[in-house]
Structure formats: structure tokens, C-alpha cells
Coordinates of C-alpha atoms in Angstrom, one line a residue:
X1 CA -27.2 9.1 12.5
X2 CA -30.4 8.5 10.3
X3 CA -30.4 7.9 6.5
X4 CA -32.7 9.5 4.0
X5 CA -33.3 8.4 0.5
X6 CA -35.0 11.2 -1.9
X7 CA -36.4 10.1 -5.3
X8 CA -35.9 13.1 -7.6
X9 CA -37.5 11.2 -10.6
X10 CA -40.8 11.9 -12.2
X11 CA -42.0 8.2 -11.2
X12 CA -41.9 5.9 -8.3
X13 CA -38.7 3.9 -7.6
X14 CA -38.4 0.7 -5.6
X15 CA -35.5 0.9 -3.2
X16 CA -33.8 -1.7 -1.0
X17 CA -31.1 -1.0 1.6
X18 CA -28.7 -3.7 2.8
X19 CA -26.1 -3.6 6.0
X20 CA -23.2 -5.7 5.6
X21 CA -22.4 -7.0 9.3
X22 CA -19.2 -8.1 10.5
X23 CA -20.0 -11.6 10.2
X24 CA -20.5 -11.4 6.3
X25 CA -24.2 -11.3 6.4
X26 CA -26.2 -9.1 4.3
X27 CA -29.0 -7.7 6.3
X28 CA -31.9 -6.0 4.9
X29 CA -32.6 -2.4 6.4
X30 CA -35.3 -1.2 4.0
X31 CA -37.2 -2.1 1.2
X32 CA -40.1 -0.1 -0.1
X33 CA -41.3 2.1 -3.1
X34 CA -40.6 5.6 -2.9
X35 CA -43.1 7.8 -4.7
X36 CA -41.8 10.4 -7.2
X37 CA -40.4 13.5 -5.9
X38 CA -40.4 12.5 -2.5
X39 CA -38.0 11.7 0.6
X40 CA -38.2 8.7 3.0
X41 CA -36.5 7.7 6.2
X42 CA -34.8 4.4 5.3
X43 CA -33.2 4.1 8.6
X44 CA -34.4 5.5 11.9
X45 CA -32.0 6.9 14.2
X46 CA -29.3 4.6 14.8
X47 CA -25.6 4.2 16.4
X48 CA -22.4 2.6 14.7
X49 CA -20.2 1.4 17.2
X50 CA -16.4 1.9 17.4
X51 CA -15.2 -1.4 18.8
X52 CA -11.3 -1.1 18.5
X53 CA -10.8 2.3 19.5
X54 CA -9.2 3.7 16.4
X55 CA -11.4 3.3 13.2
X56 CA -14.2 1.0 11.7
X57 CA -15.9 0.8 8.3
X58 CA -19.4 -0.2 7.6
X59 CA -20.9 -0.6 4.1
X60 CA -24.4 -0.1 3.2
X61 CA -25.5 -1.2 -0.3
X62 CA -28.6 0.9 -2.0
X63 CA -30.3 -1.1 -4.8
X64 CA -32.7 0.8 -6.8
X65 CA -35.1 -0.6 -9.6
X66 CA -38.3 0.4 -11.5
X67 CA -39.7 -3.0 -10.4
X68 CA -40.2 -4.5 -7.0
X69 CA -37.1 -5.9 -5.3
X70 CA -37.1 -9.3 -3.7
X71 CA -34.6 -9.3 -1.0
X72 CA -34.7 -13.0 -0.5
X73 CA -32.2 -13.3 -3.4
X74 CA -29.5 -11.4 -1.3
X75 CA -30.2 -11.5 2.4
X76 CA -28.5 -14.2 4.1
X77 CA -30.1 -16.2 7.0
X78 CA -27.0 -18.0 8.1
X79 CA -23.5 -16.5 8.9
X80 CA -20.7 -17.1 6.8
X81 CA -17.0 -18.0 7.8
X82 CA -14.3 -16.5 6.2
X83 CA -13.1 -18.3 3.3
X84 CA -16.3 -20.7 3.0
X85 CA -18.1 -20.8 -0.4
X86 CA -21.9 -21.9 -0.5
X87 CA -23.4 -22.8 -3.8
X88 CA -26.2 -20.4 -3.5
X89 CA -28.8 -21.9 -6.2
X90 CA -28.3 -25.2 -5.4
X91 CA -28.9 -25.1 -1.8
X92 CA -32.0 -22.6 -1.2
X93 CA -35.7 -22.9 -1.6
X94 CA -37.2 -19.7 -3.1
X95 CA -40.9 -19.2 -2.5
X96 CA -41.3 -22.9 -2.4
X97 CA -39.4 -23.4 -6.0
X98 CA -36.2 -25.5 -5.4
X99 CA -32.8 -24.2 -6.4
X100 CA -32.6 -26.6 -9.2
X101 CA -35.7 -25.5 -11.0
X102 CA -34.6 -21.9 -10.7
X103 CA -31.2 -22.5 -12.1
X104 CA -33.1 -24.1 -15.1
X105 CA -35.4 -21.3 -15.7
X106 CA -35.1 -18.6 -18.6
X107 CA -35.0 -16.1 -15.9
X108 CA -35.2 -15.9 -12.0
X109 CA -37.5 -12.8 -12.5
X110 CA -40.0 -15.1 -13.9
X111 CA -40.5 -16.8 -10.7
X112 CA -41.8 -13.6 -9.0
X113 CA -44.1 -12.5 -11.8
X114 CA -48.0 -12.4 -10.1
X115 CA -48.7 -14.8 -13.1
X116 CA -47.0 -17.0 -15.2
X117 CA -47.9 -15.5 -18.5
X118 CA -46.2 -12.2 -17.4
X119 CA -43.5 -10.9 -20.1
X120 CA -39.9 -11.4 -18.8
X121 CA -38.6 -8.0 -17.2
X122 CA -35.6 -6.2 -18.1
X123 CA -32.6 -7.4 -16.1
X124 CA -30.6 -4.2 -16.4
X125 CA -33.3 -2.0 -15.2
X126 CA -31.7 -1.3 -11.9
X127 CA -28.6 0.2 -10.4
X128 CA -26.8 0.0 -7.1
X129 CA -24.9 2.7 -4.7
X130 CA -22.3 1.6 -2.1
X131 CA -22.3 3.8 0.9
X132 CA -19.4 3.8 3.0
X133 CA -19.6 4.8 6.8
X134 CA -16.3 5.4 8.7
X135 CA -16.0 6.0 12.4
X136 CA -12.9 7.6 13.5
X137 CA -12.0 7.5 17.2
X138 CA -10.7 10.9 18.0
X139 CA -7.7 11.2 20.3
X140 CA -7.1 14.2 22.4
X141 CA -6.2 17.2 20.1
X142 CA -2.9 18.4 19.4
X143 CA -2.2 21.0 22.1
X144 CA 0.1 21.9 25.0
X145 CA 0.7 18.3 25.8
X146 CA 2.5 15.3 24.3
X147 CA 0.1 12.8 22.7
X148 CA 0.6 9.2 22.3
X149 CA -1.2 7.1 19.5
X150 CA -1.3 3.4 18.7
X151 CA 0.5 2.1 22.0
X152 CA 3.1 4.9 21.5
X153 CA 3.9 4.1 17.9
X154 CA 3.2 7.9 17.1
X155 CA 3.9 10.9 19.5
X156 CA 2.6 14.3 18.6
X157 CA 4.6 16.5 20.5
X158 CA 3.4 19.6 22.2
X159 CA 3.0 22.7 20.5
X160 CA 2.5 26.1 21.9
X161 CA -0.3 27.5 19.5
X162 CA -0.9 25.1 16.7
X163 CA -4.3 22.9 17.3
X164 CA -6.0 20.1 15.5
X165 CA -8.0 17.1 16.3
X166 CA -6.2 13.6 15.5
X167 CA -7.4 10.2 14.3
X168 CA -6.0 7.1 12.8
X169 CA -7.7 5.6 9.8
X170 CA -7.2 2.5 7.4
X171 CA -6.6 3.3 3.8
X172 CA -6.9 0.3 1.4
X173 CA -5.4 -0.3 -1.9
X174 CA -7.4 -0.7 -5.1
X175 CA -9.0 1.7 -8.0
X176 CA -12.4 1.5 -6.3
X177 CA -11.7 3.0 -3.1
X178 CA -13.4 6.5 -2.3
X179 CA -10.5 7.3 0.0
X180 CA -8.3 9.8 -2.3
X181 CA -5.4 8.6 -0.1
X182 CA -5.6 5.2 -1.6
X183 CA -3.6 6.3 -4.7
X184 CA -0.6 6.5 -2.1
X185 CA -1.5 3.0 -0.9
X186 CA -1.5 1.5 -4.5
X187 CA 1.8 3.2 -5.3
X188 CA 3.4 1.9 -2.4
X189 CA 2.1 -1.7 -3.2
X190 CA 2.9 -1.5 -7.0
X191 CA 6.5 -0.2 -5.9
X192 CA 7.1 -2.9 -3.3
X193 CA 7.5 0.1 -0.5
X194 CA 6.4 -0.5 2.9
X195 CA 3.6 1.7 4.3
X196 CA 3.9 1.8 8.1
X197 CA 0.9 0.4 9.9
X198 CA -0.4 1.5 13.4
X199 CA -1.0 -1.8 14.9
X200 CA -2.6 -5.0 13.5
X201 CA -6.2 -4.2 13.0
X202 CA -8.9 -6.6 13.8
X203 CA -11.2 -9.3 12.1
X204 CA -13.6 -6.8 10.8
X205 CA -10.9 -4.0 10.2
X206 CA -7.7 -3.4 8.5
X207 CA -5.1 -1.8 10.5
X208 CA -4.9 2.0 10.3
X209 CA -2.3 3.4 8.3
X210 CA -3.2 6.9 8.0
X211 CA -2.7 9.8 10.4
X212 CA -5.5 12.5 10.1
X213 CA -5.4 15.8 11.5
X214 CA -8.6 17.8 11.3
X215 CA -9.9 21.4 12.3
X216 CA -6.5 22.9 11.8
X217 CA -6.1 26.2 13.7
X218 CA -3.2 28.5 13.8
X219 CA -1.2 26.6 11.1
X220 CA 0.5 29.8 10.1
X221 CA 2.8 29.5 13.4
X222 CA 4.3 26.2 12.1
X223 CA 6.7 28.3 9.8
X224 CA 8.8 29.6 13.2
X225 CA 7.8 26.4 15.3
X226 CA 7.3 23.3 13.3
X227 CA 5.0 20.7 14.5
X228 CA 7.0 17.4 15.3
X229 CA 6.0 13.8 15.0
X230 CA 8.1 11.0 16.4
X231 CA 7.4 7.8 14.7
X232 CA 8.4 4.4 15.9
X233 CA 9.6 3.4 12.4
X234 CA 12.6 1.2 13.4
X235 CA 14.6 2.6 10.5
X236 CA 17.9 0.8 10.3
X237 CA 21.2 2.1 9.2
X238 CA 23.9 -0.7 8.3
X239 CA 26.8 -1.1 6.1
X240 CA 24.3 -2.4 3.5
X241 CA 21.5 -0.2 3.7
X242 CA 20.0 2.9 4.9
X243 CA 16.2 3.3 5.8
X244 CA 14.4 6.7 5.7
X245 CA 10.8 8.0 6.0
X246 CA 8.5 9.9 3.6
X247 CA 5.5 11.3 4.6
X248 CA 2.9 12.0 1.8
X249 CA -0.4 13.1 1.3
X250 CA -2.4 13.4 -1.9
X251 CA -4.0 16.9 -3.1
X252 CA -6.3 15.0 -5.7
X253 CA -3.6 15.5 -8.5
X254 CA -0.3 15.4 -7.2
X255 CA 1.8 13.4 -4.4
X256 CA 2.8 16.1 -1.7
X257 CA 5.6 15.4 0.6
X258 CA 4.7 16.6 4.1
X259 CA 7.7 17.9 6.2
X260 CA 11.3 16.3 6.5
X261 CA 11.9 13.1 8.5
X262 CA 15.1 12.6 10.3
X263 CA 16.4 9.2 11.7
X264 CA 17.2 9.3 15.4
X265 CA 19.9 7.2 17.2
X266 CA 17.1 4.9 18.3
X267 CA 15.7 4.2 14.9
X268 CA 12.5 6.2 15.4
X269 CA 12.1 9.1 12.8
X270 CA 11.2 12.6 13.9
X271 CA 9.1 14.6 11.4
X272 CA 9.0 18.2 11.3
X273 CA 6.3 20.1 9.6
X274 CA 6.7 23.6 8.9
X275 CA 3.9 24.2 6.2
X276 CA 0.8 22.2 5.4
X277 CA -0.5 21.7 1.9
X278 CA -4.0 22.7 0.9
X279 CA -6.2 19.6 0.8
X280 CA -9.9 19.2 0.4
X281 CA -11.9 18.1 3.4
X282 CA -15.2 16.7 2.2
X283 CA -16.9 16.4 5.6
X284 CA -19.6 19.0 6.6
X285 CA -19.3 21.4 9.3
X286 CA -15.4 21.0 9.8
X287 CA -12.5 23.1 8.9
X288 CA -9.3 21.9 7.0
X289 CA -8.1 18.5 7.5
X290 CA -4.9 16.9 6.6
X291 CA -4.4 13.3 5.9
X292 CA -0.8 11.6 6.1
X293 CA 0.7 8.2 5.2
X294 CA 4.3 7.2 6.1
X295 CA 6.4 5.1 3.6
X296 CA 9.8 3.6 4.6
X297 CA 12.1 3.9 1.6
X298 CA 15.4 1.8 1.5
X299 CA 18.8 3.3 0.1
X300 CA 21.1 0.4 -0.6
X301 CA 24.8 1.3 0.4
X302 CA 26.4 -1.9 -1.4
X303 CA 29.5 -1.3 -3.5
X304 CA 27.3 -2.0 -6.7
X305 CA 28.9 -1.7 -10.0
X306 CA 27.0 -3.4 -13.0
X307 CA 27.8 -3.4 -16.5
X308 CA 24.8 -5.0 -18.4
X309 CA 23.3 -5.2 -21.9
X310 CA 19.5 -4.4 -22.5
X311 CA 17.2 -6.8 -23.7
X312 CA 14.2 -5.1 -25.9
X313 CA 12.7 -8.6 -26.9
X314 CA 10.2 -8.7 -24.0
X315 CA 7.4 -6.3 -23.0
X316 CA 9.7 -3.9 -21.2
X317 CA 13.4 -3.6 -21.1
X318 CA 15.4 -6.1 -19.3
X319 CA 19.0 -5.2 -18.2
X320 CA 21.1 -8.6 -18.2
X321 CA 24.8 -9.6 -17.3
X322 CA 24.9 -13.0 -18.9
X323 CA 26.3 -13.0 -22.3
X324 CA 27.7 -9.6 -22.2
X325 CA 31.0 -10.4 -24.0
X326 CA 29.2 -12.3 -26.7
X327 CA 26.8 -9.4 -27.3
X328 CA 29.6 -6.8 -27.7
X329 CA 31.6 -8.9 -29.8
X330 CA 28.6 -9.0 -32.5
X331 CA 27.6 -5.2 -32.0
X332 CA 28.7 -2.8 -34.4
X333 CA 27.2 0.4 -33.1
X334 CA 26.9 0.7 -29.3
X335 CA 25.4 3.3 -26.9
X336 CA 26.3 3.2 -22.9
X337 CA 24.0 4.7 -20.6
X338 CA 25.3 6.1 -17.2
X339 CA 22.9 7.5 -14.7
X340 CA 23.5 10.4 -12.0
X341 CA 23.5 10.9 -8.1
X342 CA 19.6 10.4 -8.3
X343 CA 18.1 7.1 -9.8
X344 CA 19.5 4.5 -11.9
X345 CA 19.8 3.3 -15.8
X346 CA 16.1 2.0 -15.9
X347 CA 14.4 5.0 -17.3
X348 CA 17.4 5.8 -19.5
X349 CA 17.0 2.2 -20.9
X350 CA 13.3 2.8 -21.8
X351 CA 14.2 6.0 -23.6
X352 CA 17.2 4.2 -25.4
X353 CA 14.9 1.7 -27.2
X354 CA 14.1 4.6 -29.5
X355 CA 17.8 4.4 -30.8
X356 CA 17.8 0.4 -31.4
X357 CA 17.7 -0.6 -35.0
X358 CA 17.0 3.0 -36.5
X359 CA 19.1 5.1 -38.7
X360 CA 22.0 6.2 -36.5
X361 CA 25.3 8.1 -37.0
X362 CA 26.5 7.7 -40.6
X363 CA 23.4 5.7 -41.5
X364 CA 24.5 2.9 -38.9
X365 CA 21.8 1.8 -36.4
X366 CA 22.5 1.3 -33.0
X367 CA 22.6 -2.4 -32.3
X368 CA 23.5 -2.9 -28.8
X369 CA 22.5 -0.8 -25.5
X370 CA 24.7 -1.0 -22.4
X371 CA 23.9 0.6 -18.8
X372 CA 26.5 1.1 -16.1
X373 CA 24.9 1.3 -12.6
X374 CA 27.1 2.4 -9.5
X375 CA 26.9 3.3 -5.9
X376 CA 26.1 7.1 -6.2
X377 CA 26.6 8.3 -2.8
X378 CA 29.7 6.9 -0.9
X379 CA 32.2 6.1 -3.8
X380 CA 34.6 8.8 -5.1
X381 CA 33.7 9.7 -8.5
X382 CA 37.4 8.8 -9.5
X383 CA 37.0 5.4 -8.0
X384 CA 33.6 4.6 -10.0
X385 CA 35.5 5.9 -13.5
X386 CA 38.0 3.6 -12.7
X387 CA 35.4 0.7 -12.2
X388 CA 34.0 1.5 -15.4
X389 CA 37.0 1.2 -17.3
X390 CA 37.6 -2.0 -15.8
X391 CA 34.4 -3.5 -16.5
X392 CA 34.4 -2.3 -20.2
X393 CA 37.8 -4.1 -20.8
X394 CA 37.4 -7.3 -18.8
X395 CA 33.8 -8.1 -18.9
X396 CA 32.9 -6.4 -22.3
X397 CA 36.1 -6.7 -24.1
X398 CA 36.1 -3.0 -25.1
X399 CA 39.7 -1.6 -25.0
X400 CA 41.7 0.4 -27.6
X401 CA 42.7 -2.9 -29.1
X402 CA 39.3 -4.2 -29.5
X403 CA 38.2 -2.0 -32.5
X404 CA 35.0 -1.1 -30.6
X405 CA 33.8 2.5 -30.1
X406 CA 30.9 3.3 -27.9
X407 CA 28.7 6.6 -27.8
X408 CA 28.2 7.4 -23.9
X409 CA 24.7 8.9 -22.9
X410 CA 25.3 10.4 -19.3
X411 CA 23.0 12.2 -16.9
X412 CA 24.1 14.7 -14.1
X413 CA 26.9 13.2 -12.0
X414 CA 27.3 10.4 -14.6
X415 CA 28.7 12.8 -17.1
X416 CA 31.5 13.6 -14.4
X417 CA 32.2 10.0 -14.3
X418 CA 32.4 9.7 -18.1
X419 CA 34.7 12.9 -18.2
X420 CA 37.3 11.6 -15.7
X421 CA 37.2 8.3 -17.6
X422 CA 38.1 10.0 -20.9
X423 CA 40.1 12.6 -19.6
X424 CA 42.2 10.6 -17.1
X425 CA 42.0 6.8 -17.6
X426 CA 42.4 6.7 -21.7
X427 CA 38.6 6.5 -22.3
X428 CA 39.1 8.6 -25.5
X429 CA 40.5 5.6 -27.2
X430 CA 36.7 3.9 -27.0
X431 CA 34.6 6.7 -26.7
X432 CA 33.6 8.5 -30.1
X433 CA 31.0 10.5 -29.0
X434 CA 29.7 11.8 -25.5
X435 CA 26.5 13.1 -24.8
X436 CA 25.7 15.0 -21.5
X437 CA 22.1 16.0 -19.8
X438 CA 22.3 18.1 -16.9
X439 CA 25.7 17.3 -15.8
X440 CA 27.2 19.9 -13.4
X441 CA 30.5 20.6 -15.1
X442 CA 31.0 23.8 -13.2
X443 CA 29.6 22.2 -10.1
X444 CA 26.3 21.8 -8.5
X445 CA 24.6 23.9 -5.7
X446 CA 22.6 20.9 -4.7
X447 CA 25.1 20.3 -2.1
X448 CA 23.2 23.0 -0.1
X449 CA 20.4 20.3 0.2
X450 CA 22.1 19.1 3.3
X451 CA 22.1 22.6 5.1
X452 CA 18.9 24.1 3.6
X453 CA 16.2 21.8 4.1
X454 CA 13.7 24.0 2.0
X455 CA 15.6 23.0 -1.2
X456 CA 14.8 19.5 -0.7
X457 CA 10.9 20.2 -0.8
X458 CA 11.0 20.8 -4.7
X459 CA 13.0 18.0 -5.6
X460 CA 11.1 15.4 -3.5
X461 CA 7.8 16.6 -5.1
X462 CA 9.0 16.4 -8.4
X463 CA 10.6 13.1 -7.5
X464 CA 7.3 11.2 -5.9
X465 CA 5.3 12.2 -9.2
X466 CA 7.6 10.4 -11.4
X467 CA 7.1 6.8 -12.3
X468 CA 10.4 5.7 -10.9
X469 CA 10.5 8.5 -8.1
X470 CA 10.6 6.7 -4.7
X471 CA 13.6 5.0 -5.5
X472 CA 15.1 8.0 -6.3
X473 CA 13.7 9.9 -3.2
X474 CA 15.5 7.2 -1.1
X475 CA 18.8 8.7 -2.6
X476 CA 17.7 12.4 -1.4
X477 CA 16.4 11.1 2.0
X478 CA 19.7 9.5 2.4
X479 CA 21.7 12.7 1.8
X480 CA 19.4 14.5 4.2
X481 CA 20.5 12.4 7.0
X482 CA 23.9 14.6 7.1
X483 CA 26.1 11.9 7.5
X484 CA 29.6 12.3 6.1
X485 CA 29.6 9.0 4.7
X486 CA 26.7 9.3 2.6
X487 CA 27.5 12.7 1.2
X488 CA 31.2 12.2 -0.2
X489 CA 30.1 12.0 -3.7
X490 CA 27.9 14.9 -3.5
X491 CA 30.7 17.2 -1.9
X492 CA 32.6 16.4 -4.9
X493 CA 30.1 18.0 -6.9
X494 CA 30.3 21.2 -5.1
X495 CA 30.9 24.3 -7.2
X496 CA 34.2 25.0 -5.4
X497 CA 35.3 21.6 -4.9
X498 CA 39.0 20.4 -5.7
X499 CA 37.5 17.4 -8.0
X500 CA 35.6 20.0 -10.2
X501 CA 38.5 22.2 -10.3
X502 CA 41.0 19.7 -11.4
X503 CA 38.5 18.0 -13.9
X504 CA 38.2 21.5 -15.6
X505 CA 42.0 21.7 -16.1
X506 CA 41.7 19.2 -18.6
X507 CA 39.8 18.5 -21.9
X508 CA 37.7 15.8 -23.7
X509 CA 41.0 14.7 -25.8
X510 CA 39.1 15.2 -29.1
X511 CA 35.8 13.5 -28.5
X512 CA 32.9 14.9 -30.0
X513 CA 30.4 16.0 -27.4
X514 CA 26.7 17.3 -27.1
X515 CA 25.4 19.2 -23.9
X516 CA 21.9 19.3 -23.1
X517 CA 20.8 21.9 -20.7
X518 CA 17.4 22.2 -19.0
X519 CA 15.4 25.3 -18.3
X520 CA 12.9 24.8 -15.4
X521 CA 11.3 28.2 -16.1
X522 CA 10.5 27.2 -19.8
X523 CA 9.3 23.9 -18.8
X524 CA 6.8 25.1 -16.4
X525 CA 5.6 27.7 -18.6
X526 CA 4.8 24.9 -21.2
X527 CA 3.3 22.8 -18.6
X528 CA 0.3 24.2 -16.7
X529 CA -0.3 21.4 -14.2
X530 CA 3.4 21.2 -13.2
X531 CA 3.6 25.0 -12.8
X532 CA 0.6 24.7 -10.4
X533 CA 2.5 21.9 -8.5
X534 CA 5.6 23.9 -8.4
X535 CA 3.8 27.0 -7.4
X536 CA 2.2 25.2 -4.5
X537 CA 5.6 24.0 -3.6
X538 CA 7.3 27.4 -3.5
X539 CA 4.0 28.6 -1.4
X540 CA 5.1 25.9 1.3
X541 CA 8.7 27.7 1.5
X542 CA 10.4 25.5 -1.0
X543 CA 13.2 27.3 -2.7
X544 CA 15.3 26.9 -5.8
X545 CA 19.1 26.6 -5.4
X546 CA 19.6 29.3 -8.0
X547 CA 16.8 31.9 -7.7
X548 CA 16.1 33.6 -11.1
X549 CA 19.2 32.4 -12.8
X550 CA 18.5 29.9 -15.7
X551 CA 18.5 26.4 -14.2
X552 CA 17.2 22.8 -14.6
X553 CA 16.5 22.6 -10.6
X554 CA 19.8 20.9 -9.5
X555 CA 22.4 22.5 -11.8
X556 CA 22.4 26.0 -13.4
X557 CA 22.6 26.4 -17.3
X558 CA 25.8 28.0 -16.6
X559 CA 27.5 25.1 -14.9
X560 CA 26.0 22.7 -17.4
X561 CA 27.8 24.6 -20.4
X562 CA 31.2 25.0 -18.5
X563 CA 33.2 22.6 -21.1
X564 CA 36.3 23.5 -23.0
X565 CA 35.1 24.8 -26.4
X566 CA 36.0 22.7 -29.6
X567 CA 33.7 19.8 -30.8
X568 CA 31.0 20.7 -27.9
X569 CA 27.6 21.4 -29.3
X570 CA 25.4 23.0 -26.6
X571 CA 21.3 22.6 -26.9
X572 CA 18.9 24.3 -24.8
X573 CA 15.7 22.4 -23.9
X574 CA 12.5 22.8 -21.8
X575 CA 12.9 20.5 -18.9
X576 CA 13.8 20.0 -15.4
X577 CA 16.9 17.8 -14.2
X578 CA 14.8 14.7 -13.5
X579 CA 12.9 14.3 -16.8
X580 CA 15.4 14.8 -19.6
X581 CA 14.7 11.4 -20.9
X582 CA 11.0 11.2 -20.8
X583 CA 9.9 14.7 -21.4
X584 CA 9.0 15.3 -25.1
X585 CA 10.8 18.9 -25.5
X586 CA 14.0 17.2 -24.2
X587 CA 13.7 13.6 -25.9
X588 CA 13.1 14.9 -29.4
X589 CA 16.3 16.8 -29.5
X590 CA 18.1 14.0 -27.7
X591 CA 16.8 11.6 -30.5
X592 CA 17.8 13.9 -33.1
X593 CA 21.6 13.9 -32.1
X594 CA 21.9 10.2 -32.9
X595 CA 20.1 10.7 -36.4
X596 CA 22.7 12.7 -37.6

């Protein structure tokens, strides 16, 4: 290729172009004055070599100034070794002037003036531009034959009609990256999530971690005949944990799941892609392109039941176990947070900070927040409720005889745990107030997610665009593996389950109750960016569990409100199932409940 520089200014500019070589040297490629409104060839026709067969990145730095540029200041005569540090000003002679003299002058620019009496120049009268050149090795395109990449790490199975080019590219973390997919890489790094790498890379290049499909053709055929990729992800499934693969792209605004991956018996992941998202391709003379990365998510299957108190003294809430009994003993007004089948109490604890030391019910502020986290896929709801009763009694000292009473705030399935505790285990003796958000009191059609995969797309899309979403996405992906062991609790939440039928034969035994029911349609109407995202999801074939019936995405409004009347107050809010505790439209009425 060749590189041209055009000066659009009305006066000359001085330009210097440097190339960063593989041995850490800066090499001058061009240095001259460019007249006003003119173009120069800064590099003659040249080649960039692709040495490792996958992808290589080269960096060119262009410096522009109103004054002549002296490349001696930047160009390195000797090669550097990785990790080596050289004291530049003390080890080089510049135009016959010792480095020690240079370091002691008022400004290095004085040394290069045509006469010693010239005024000092403006050190800020310049700027630089980084040019990134990325060479990607193209594998044989997707077609009628199986394609193997990165020593069989990725296999793209044959397809009768869909066609595209294929390449593997490294994506680096960091906000300064020009690659939009660096957003996903940075998210994975900050979340402690493993992003799959295809090989080990070389001294000069990072290992490839992004699959790029280019010049997409006949993509409409994927709806009936999905494109399948087999990834050697080495996914584990043990008694302690289950690993799943999540394939993502980034459309410039949102993280977007691409296809659904199933774990194979050999630990590989089979990714089936039936719809391709709309993404921009900034390259010239090429058709649509799709860039994908693969995150390995871990779902812990330990029999976890934690009752903890929340410490708000630091920069962020910390859930702690030590000193629980003592904290409860000193507290007068206690709130207990219980999460649902997706996620944990971390986000709820952030919300509850608004309730601490503020005027609460009957003028009494909440002075302690407790959290109950539990294994939410394998353990029967009745067992979880029994464990809650045991932990409250033995570890927190809360019982009928303690004189302590609590307010429970429960999300989704956590409300079923709370109801069972109150209705069947004597919980009404210690619970004075129950607040339910998005609880499937009449069951949830989300159990269909194991059979109808298109229902998973909207849920996963919303999850990965939430701050805590990757951990919650691991739960959904675990459900999608169709293992009876992982869907036991989900089955109990079915609309026709025996658990739901038996639970609704009872009542709340006089406990006052507030119920928040989210309306997804109203939320989307009030949030244009989220509506755009969901419209895109439905365009990919995503489906809602409830069609046009009012719902919060995971539970219908009718199911949420299916509670015995009496001390039950129903509140409609504009939110979806995953944002009851961080969406202002639902947080505001939720807080008002506690200020009564």
C-alpha cells in the first residue's frame, strides 16, 4: 500500500512519520514540509508482512507541527530489549551538545534555533496521530466444506448456501483502542471472565481472540439452517461448577449475544447462529462483517446459603458474615434482601443503602440490612426456605422469642422462598412486612426457555448490558443446557407446577405485603435506547414469553398480582424483570413504600 498526507490548511505544515518496528525501534519514514492545500506521498508503495499466519498490527505515528521537526529527538539508533530502560537525555549527544547540557537548558527547542538569540518556540504547537495497520490472514471462506482454524481450535461447519470470508484477529483491552470490540475485552477483564484465545501469539503480536466473518452472503438462509461453529473451549461440568460459552459482538452501543452455545460431551461448545446482527464495517469496498468474541462463564453449583449483613462504611457495600449475631442484637429495624433465580443480592444491597438511617416505617430508620444468598437452580424452593428459617434462628438470633421483626424485600423466585417461609414455616412470627418485586406468584412461562431458544435471546441481551449481567447470564446459559439437575427449581416455577398450586392454597397469615409488577412495554416506551435494542432483538427472531399480554419480560403481570387479597397493595411500575432495583421508575415507588 502507499500512504498520502494532505495538508488542508492555508499555510505549510511540517510532518514527520515514524514506524514502530518489531524490535521496539522508532524509524523515520518521512520528514518534510507540506505546502498549503497540497498532498504528498509519505510512503512509496510498500508491503506489510504477515509473519504468524493469523494477524499482525503495525503502528505508524504522524507528527504535525508549524515548525520544523527534528526526528533526532525520537528516532532510535539502537534496538531495545523488552523491559530495558535507557536514560535518553543523559546518554545521547544531540548535534554536538551533551545530554547534560540539554537537560539544563530552558527548553530543548533553543538548541535547534538558527541563532542563539531566536525566541523560544511554542512547545504546544504540534499534535500527533496514530495510524494502526492490521493485516489479517484470510482462511478459506465459509462454504460447502468444514473450515478448521487455529490448529482446530475453531471449526466452522459446512453450510449449503451461506458464504463469508474468515479471519482471526487480536483485540486488546484499554479505552484508547480503536477497535470497538475492545469494549467486550475490557468488560471481560474487569469482570474476571475468561475470553477465549486462539493460540499463544508471538513476541510481536497478541494472540488472536476475535473471529471475523467478512463479506457476508445469503445470511437470510441462516433462519432455517443455522451456521454452526464448534469451539474447543474445554467446558467443565462437575458437581461444583458448570461452564458455558457466550458469543458476543458489539454494535457500537450495546453488547449483543450471537447465537446460542451448547456444551458437547467432549467439552467443546457448539454455537448455532440463526440470525446475524447489524454491525458497521468501516473497511472500504467490502460487504457486511461480523466480529465475535467468546466468553467462558462459570455457574457455581455449590449448595450455597449465606446470611450476611451489609457494611456500608466503605466506598461500596460489602456483605459480611462475621459479627452477624451482634449486629442483629443491636438493630431495631431490619430489612432482609432475597434474590431471585437470576443473579444474587449484590445489586439489591446497593439499592438498600437508600433505606439506611433514613426515616422509615412509623418514623423508625432501618439500621441494618441483611442479605440471603442461596443456590438457585438445583435446590428445591422448600429446602431453601427451610435453610432461611434455620439461618435466621441460629446465626442471627431472630425467632419468635427474640422480639426482632424484619421486612423482607424479595425479587422474583426469592418471593416464592419468602412466601413458603411465611406460610409453612412460621415466618409470620418474625416477618412484619413483605415486599415482592416481579415474583411469579402464579408461575412463570420462563420455563419455556429450555425448549424455545428464541426466548433466551431477549433475556441474555438485557443481562449482558447490565453492570452485573455476566454472572446472571451464566445462570441462563446453565438453564439452556437442558439438564434435569439444573432445571429442578425452574420447573417448580412453571405455571402449572404442583408447588405453585399448593402455595396458592395458603395465605400470608396476616403479614402486610406490597407487590411491584413491572411493565416491559411501558419501560420500552419511556427508554428509546432500550426500545431500539429490543426492537433489534425481536428482529433477530427473539420472542416474548407472553406476546402482547402485560409482562415484565420473565413474568406476566397477572401472575405477579396473583395473591390472596387483604393486606396486599399492588403497584404497577415501568420496568422489566432485571431492573426493579436500579431503574428510577421502579426504585422511586419502592423507596416510598419504606417511607410510609
